[in-house]
Amino acid sequence: MAEVITMPRLSDTMTEGKVAKWHKKVGDKVKEGDILAEIETDKAVQDFESEIEGTLLYVGVEEGDAAAVDSVLAIIGNEGEDISGLTGGAAAPDAGGSEEKKSEEESKTENNSTSVEQVSAEVPAGVEIITMPRLSDTMTEGKVAKWHKNVGDTVKEGDLLAEIETDKAVQDFESEFNGVLLKQGVEEGGAAPVDSVLAIIGPAGTDVSAVGAPKAAPQSSEKPAEQKTEAKAEEKPAPVVSSSSSDRVAISPLAKKMAQDKGVDIHSVQGSGENGRIVKKDIENYQPSAKPAASAPAASPAAQAALSFVQGEDTETPNSQVRNIIAKRLSESKFSAPHYYLMVEINMDKAIEARKEINSLPDTKISFNDMIIKATAVALRKHPQVNSSWAGDKVIHRGNINVGVAVAIPDGLVVPVLKNTDQMNYTQISAAVKDMAARAKSKGLKANEMEGSTFSISNLGMFGIETFTSIINQPNSAILSVGAIIEKPIVKDGQIVVGNTMKLSLACDHRVVDGATGAQFLQTLKIYLENPLTLLL
């Protein structure tokens, strides 16, 4: 029985998707977990996997074209099956014709994705032009923070080509092609607009001097690139590259979601897909080993990059795009949203006991931060006004509870998002936070993993900070600041005893959250943390 696959909604603001590339053509066999296509949304380009097995009988959207969410993307079924009733009478194209058309479309897509003004010659056979990718919804240009391949190096599919700095973060950029790096379109440290020529890959010895040359930019000629290559050859930074790339895990988006839901550490899973890629069945069949989990350095935020102090000498550090955008967004939030702050002190004695009991279970280790995230998500369910956003002439009440967790990186601050946090258990929250924090510090977070938050949490308790206030991460209407757990004398049943307390500060946007609403939310959160068993009710 043929199955219709529709254009998926891959982000909360997505209304249509563009097929950047088909990985299967009509007539190809498709297995569960195989990548069907790369879908470009309003935020990023994402792999789209098949959840069914069969033969690709019909392609509803051509490569390079866009279609509305929920429209027909493809049809998979048995070979030779009649699907005219599913396609409105359109016959499925034959495999041969589709292959020829796809070849034409690939050439067309590659040429279209490169800025027209930058291509001054036909692309030689076997040569692939790689353009500056759009890695976030607000990205207009990207900066090459570091090249991992030099001109003349052999490149394999999946190899790290470069680190691209966007307005949100620095992300690794992988090659989708095999060949030799023939040209670097952007110097290391230089910036270029989205869709301009980033690199050219093809057979060794191919002359690409006329391909991708800007009309009015003579400095992009081959000579500087050769000088840069010679300088890099002397420095030989290759050993550093291998260590950073070894931390990356090749995993499909569906398998990653399943791993998060099940609390599976993806670093301990052996992939059975292409090039060791982890796919859906690997997570389904995963059996945890008896070996204790590795220590997680990601639990503590990274401090800002250390600077050397020289007496009497002023120094300057050029702002990265990440720091520039942090400054811009926080200024906009502080000056546009009328902030006010509510503070409460929590008795954490019962939470400490509950955590000790939970962590005594096999293969279980949660932090106080995980408990706070869970309690916050459940409290938001009871106070939906705090989970809302200001939108000028209206207030949007969010249907999902997506908690953003602030993570410090050497270059600033990023906020990975736990989607549907209220539906996650402690183990899932712990695994997701550790994974995202580790990848944030190794620049491995994807743009869509930092978008869609409805509430944010910032925790500086591990630094001994007792209380502080945060700036709201818009479009959220509130952010919770978490201080350290302090042992001190408290009054209990009319007697002074030693207790453990923690202070929480809630910053609210007064346009959305009134003082009484914010206070009621903190009351509920206090009940949950002081009586952890209530989270089970």
Tab-separated table of C-alpha atoms in Angstrom, residues 63-281:
chain	number	residue	atom	x	y	z
A	63	GLU	CA	14.743	19.849	-6.350
A	64	GLY	CA	15.117	23.589	-5.820
A	65	ASP	CA	11.344	24.163	-5.623
A	66	ALA	CA	9.246	25.070	-2.575
A	67	ALA	CA	5.878	23.764	-1.403
A	68	ALA	CA	3.471	24.482	1.446
A	69	VAL	CA	3.598	22.491	4.673
A	70	ASP	CA	1.424	19.317	4.451
A	71	SER	CA	1.445	19.275	0.639
A	72	VAL	CA	2.558	16.065	-1.138
A	73	LEU	CA	6.329	15.694	-0.956
A	74	ALA	CA	6.714	12.103	-2.141
A	75	ILE	CA	4.959	8.747	-2.434
A	76	ILE	CA	6.558	5.464	-1.360
A	77	GLY	CA	5.066	2.048	-2.043
A	78	ASN	CA	5.593	-1.251	-3.849
A	79	GLU	CA	7.444	-1.252	-7.164
A	80	GLY	CA	4.998	-0.880	-10.059
A	81	GLU	CA	2.075	0.051	-7.805
A	82	ASP	CA	-0.624	2.281	-9.355
A	83	ILE	CA	-0.599	5.640	-7.552
A	84	SER	CA	-2.658	7.689	-10.020
A	85	GLY	CA	-5.389	8.074	-7.400
A	86	LEU	CA	-2.897	9.651	-4.982
A	87	THR	CA	-1.345	12.041	-7.496
A	88	GLY	CA	-4.569	13.305	-9.044
A	89	GLY	CA	-4.113	11.187	-12.188
A	90	ALA	CA	-0.498	12.176	-12.797
A	91	ALA	CA	1.587	9.214	-13.836
A	92	ALA	CA	4.734	8.597	-11.907
A	93	PRO	CA	7.753	9.560	-14.002
A	94	ASP	CA	9.938	6.719	-15.124
A	95	ALA	CA	13.205	6.197	-13.346
A	96	GLY	CA	15.328	6.909	-16.398
A	97	GLY	CA	13.611	10.177	-17.200
A	98	SER	CA	13.763	11.201	-13.575
A	99	GLU	CA	17.472	10.476	-13.442
A	100	GLU	CA	18.110	12.650	-16.484
A	101	LYS	CA	15.908	15.433	-15.056
A	102	LYS	CA	17.586	15.200	-11.676
A	103	SER	CA	20.983	15.612	-13.316
A	104	GLU	CA	19.722	18.776	-14.988
A	105	GLU	CA	18.154	20.006	-11.737
A	106	GLU	CA	21.368	19.389	-9.756
A	107	SER	CA	23.288	21.505	-12.217
A	108	LYS	CA	20.570	24.147	-12.074
A	109	THR	CA	20.452	24.122	-8.268
A	110	GLU	CA	24.200	24.462	-7.910
A	111	ASN	CA	24.234	27.404	-10.313
A	112	ASN	CA	21.242	29.062	-8.656
A	113	SER	CA	22.669	28.676	-5.161
A	114	THR	CA	25.728	30.618	-6.223
A	115	SER	CA	25.261	34.369	-6.549
A	116	VAL	CA	24.791	35.183	-10.256
A	117	GLU	CA	27.203	38.087	-10.043
A	118	GLN	CA	29.957	35.779	-8.823
A	119	VAL	CA	29.934	33.121	-11.558
A	120	SER	CA	31.940	34.262	-14.543
A	121	ALA	CA	32.484	30.936	-16.325
A	122	GLU	CA	30.782	27.606	-16.874
A	123	VAL	CA	31.414	25.022	-14.190
A	124	PRO	CA	33.808	22.271	-15.423
A	125	ALA	CA	32.589	18.681	-15.306
A	126	GLY	CA	32.785	17.070	-11.876
A	127	VAL	CA	33.268	20.402	-10.087
A	128	GLU	CA	30.944	21.343	-7.222
A	129	ILE	CA	30.466	24.955	-6.057
A	130	ILE	CA	29.737	25.242	-2.320
A	131	THR	CA	28.035	28.448	-1.250
A	132	MET	CA	27.901	30.226	2.090
A	133	PRO	CA	25.014	28.462	3.882
A	134	ARG	CA	22.162	30.220	5.687
A	135	LEU	CA	22.528	28.716	9.169
A	136	SER	CA	19.975	30.869	10.986
A	137	ASP	CA	16.821	32.764	10.102
A	138	THR	CA	18.472	36.163	10.656
A	139	MET	CA	21.792	35.360	8.976
A	140	THR	CA	22.752	37.581	6.037
A	141	GLU	CA	26.467	36.833	5.960
A	142	GLY	CA	28.856	34.310	7.459
A	143	LYS	CA	32.414	34.590	8.678
A	144	VAL	CA	34.940	31.783	8.211
A	145	ALA	CA	36.305	31.370	11.725
A	146	LYS	CA	38.622	28.538	10.672
A	147	TRP	CA	39.363	26.416	7.610
A	148	HIS	CA	39.820	22.718	8.369
A	149	LYS	CA	40.939	21.954	4.786
A	150	ASN	CA	43.530	23.742	2.680
A	151	VAL	CA	43.573	24.154	-1.102
A	152	GLY	CA	44.864	20.879	-2.528
A	153	ASP	CA	43.614	18.720	0.349
A	154	THR	CA	41.504	15.654	-0.379
A	155	VAL	CA	37.956	16.039	0.934
A	156	LYS	CA	35.515	13.221	1.688
A	157	GLU	CA	31.781	13.440	2.267
A	158	GLY	CA	31.232	14.312	5.937
A	159	ASP	CA	34.672	15.908	6.430
A	160	LEU	CA	34.736	19.251	8.227
A	161	LEU	CA	35.479	21.969	5.700
A	162	ALA	CA	35.302	25.028	7.921
A	163	GLU	CA	33.839	26.633	11.015
A	164	ILE	CA	31.255	29.250	10.038
A	165	GLU	CA	30.430	32.067	12.452
A	166	THR	CA	26.862	33.316	12.133
A	167	ASP	CA	24.970	35.966	14.071
A	168	LYS	CA	24.021	33.264	16.623
A	169	ALA	CA	26.927	30.822	16.999
A	170	VAL	CA	29.956	29.202	15.396
A	171	GLN	CA	28.991	25.980	13.609
A	172	ASP	CA	30.938	23.228	11.897
A	173	PHE	CA	30.271	23.019	8.160
A	174	GLU	CA	30.669	19.611	6.526
A	175	SER	CA	31.316	18.700	2.918
A	176	GLU	CA	28.627	16.799	1.033
A	177	PHE	CA	31.008	15.911	-1.787
A	178	ASN	CA	34.167	13.906	-2.454
A	179	GLY	CA	37.107	15.436	-4.283
A	180	VAL	CA	39.932	17.925	-3.846
A	181	LEU	CA	39.521	21.432	-2.400
A	182	LEU	CA	40.362	23.519	-5.469
A	183	LYS	CA	39.549	26.961	-4.118
A	184	GLN	CA	38.631	28.826	-0.954
A	185	GLY	CA	36.198	31.598	-1.823
A	186	VAL	CA	36.522	33.307	1.580
A	187	GLU	CA	39.756	33.821	3.500
A	188	GLU	CA	39.986	32.621	7.106
A	189	GLY	CA	38.685	35.468	9.258
A	190	GLY	CA	36.850	36.994	6.298
A	191	ALA	CA	33.079	37.317	5.851
A	192	ALA	CA	30.860	36.840	2.820
A	193	PRO	CA	27.108	37.123	2.075
A	194	VAL	CA	24.854	34.089	2.198
A	195	ASP	CA	24.838	32.175	-1.145
A	196	SER	CA	28.195	33.590	-2.258
A	197	VAL	CA	30.979	31.165	-3.218
A	198	LEU	CA	32.512	29.552	-0.145
A	199	ALA	CA	34.583	26.797	-1.730
A	200	ILE	CA	35.021	24.765	-4.901
A	201	ILE	CA	35.578	20.992	-4.849
A	202	GLY	CA	36.369	18.784	-7.825
A	203	PRO	CA	38.905	16.475	-9.470
A	204	ALA	CA	42.576	17.230	-8.754
A	205	GLY	CA	44.207	19.570	-11.251
A	206	THR	CA	40.972	21.107	-12.571
A	207	ASP	CA	41.364	24.763	-13.518
A	208	VAL	CA	38.739	26.771	-11.624
A	209	SER	CA	40.455	30.156	-11.698
A	210	ALA	CA	37.557	31.674	-13.654
A	211	VAL	CA	34.787	30.048	-11.585
A	212	GLY	CA	33.298	32.015	-8.719
A	213	ALA	CA	35.517	35.050	-9.285
A	214	PRO	CA	33.808	38.250	-8.038
A	215	LYS	CA	33.516	40.992	-10.626
A	216	ALA	CA	34.995	43.740	-8.484
A	217	ALA	CA	37.115	41.851	-5.986
A	218	PRO	CA	40.588	41.145	-7.375
A	219	GLN	CA	41.829	39.969	-3.975
A	220	SER	CA	39.936	36.671	-4.461
A	221	SER	CA	42.437	35.580	-7.131
A	222	GLU	CA	44.405	32.371	-6.735
A	223	LYS	CA	47.638	34.007	-5.544
A	224	PRO	CA	46.545	35.021	-2.019
A	225	ALA	CA	44.932	31.616	-1.595
A	226	GLU	CA	48.226	29.959	-2.522
A	227	GLN	CA	50.144	32.181	-0.080
A	228	LYS	CA	47.624	31.325	2.645
A	229	THR	CA	48.037	27.642	1.847
A	230	GLU	CA	51.824	27.864	2.081
A	231	ALA	CA	51.612	29.652	5.433
A	232	LYS	CA	49.242	27.029	6.768
A	233	ALA	CA	51.434	24.221	5.527
A	234	GLU	CA	54.281	25.578	7.677
A	235	GLU	CA	52.067	25.921	10.753
A	236	LYS	CA	50.633	22.355	10.401
A	237	PRO	CA	47.610	22.723	12.667
A	238	ALA	CA	46.145	19.375	11.523
A	239	PRO	CA	46.415	17.526	14.852
A	240	VAL	CA	44.009	20.005	16.477
A	241	VAL	CA	41.390	19.335	13.792
A	242	SER	CA	41.202	15.629	14.439
A	243	SER	CA	40.443	16.119	18.116
A	244	SER	CA	37.566	18.526	17.504
A	245	SER	CA	35.966	16.447	14.790
A	246	SER	CA	36.214	13.270	16.838
A	247	ASP	CA	33.739	14.699	19.345
A	248	ARG	CA	31.034	14.987	16.690
A	249	VAL	CA	28.479	12.226	16.404
A	250	ALA	CA	26.915	11.408	13.028
A	251	ILE	CA	23.253	10.859	13.847
A	252	SER	CA	19.983	11.338	12.006
A	253	PRO	CA	17.496	13.913	13.395
A	254	LEU	CA	14.882	11.207	14.074
A	255	ALA	CA	17.395	9.042	15.938
A	256	LYS	CA	18.571	12.067	17.946
A	257	LYS	CA	14.989	12.869	19.000
A	258	MET	CA	14.422	9.237	20.041
A	259	ALA	CA	17.701	9.240	22.001
A	260	GLN	CA	16.640	12.379	23.870
A	261	ASP	CA	13.225	10.896	24.654
A	262	LYS	CA	14.798	7.684	25.955
A	263	GLY	CA	17.686	9.388	27.753
A	264	VAL	CA	20.267	7.512	25.633
A	265	ASP	CA	23.831	8.855	25.483
A	266	ILE	CA	24.472	9.022	21.725
A	267	HIS	CA	28.238	8.811	22.279
A	268	SER	CA	27.813	5.228	23.487
A	269	VAL	CA	25.733	4.058	20.486
A	270	GLN	CA	27.329	2.207	17.562
A	271	GLY	CA	25.859	3.430	14.262
A	272	SER	CA	24.872	0.995	11.507
A	273	GLY	CA	24.134	3.587	8.843
A	274	GLU	CA	26.374	4.978	6.134
A	275	ASN	CA	29.830	5.921	7.491
A	276	GLY	CA	28.790	4.772	10.973
A	277	ARG	CA	25.801	7.146	11.119
A	278	ILE	CA	23.350	6.434	13.938
A	279	VAL	CA	19.831	5.754	12.636
A	280	LYS	CA	16.449	4.968	14.189
A	281	LYS	CA	16.959	1.209	14.567
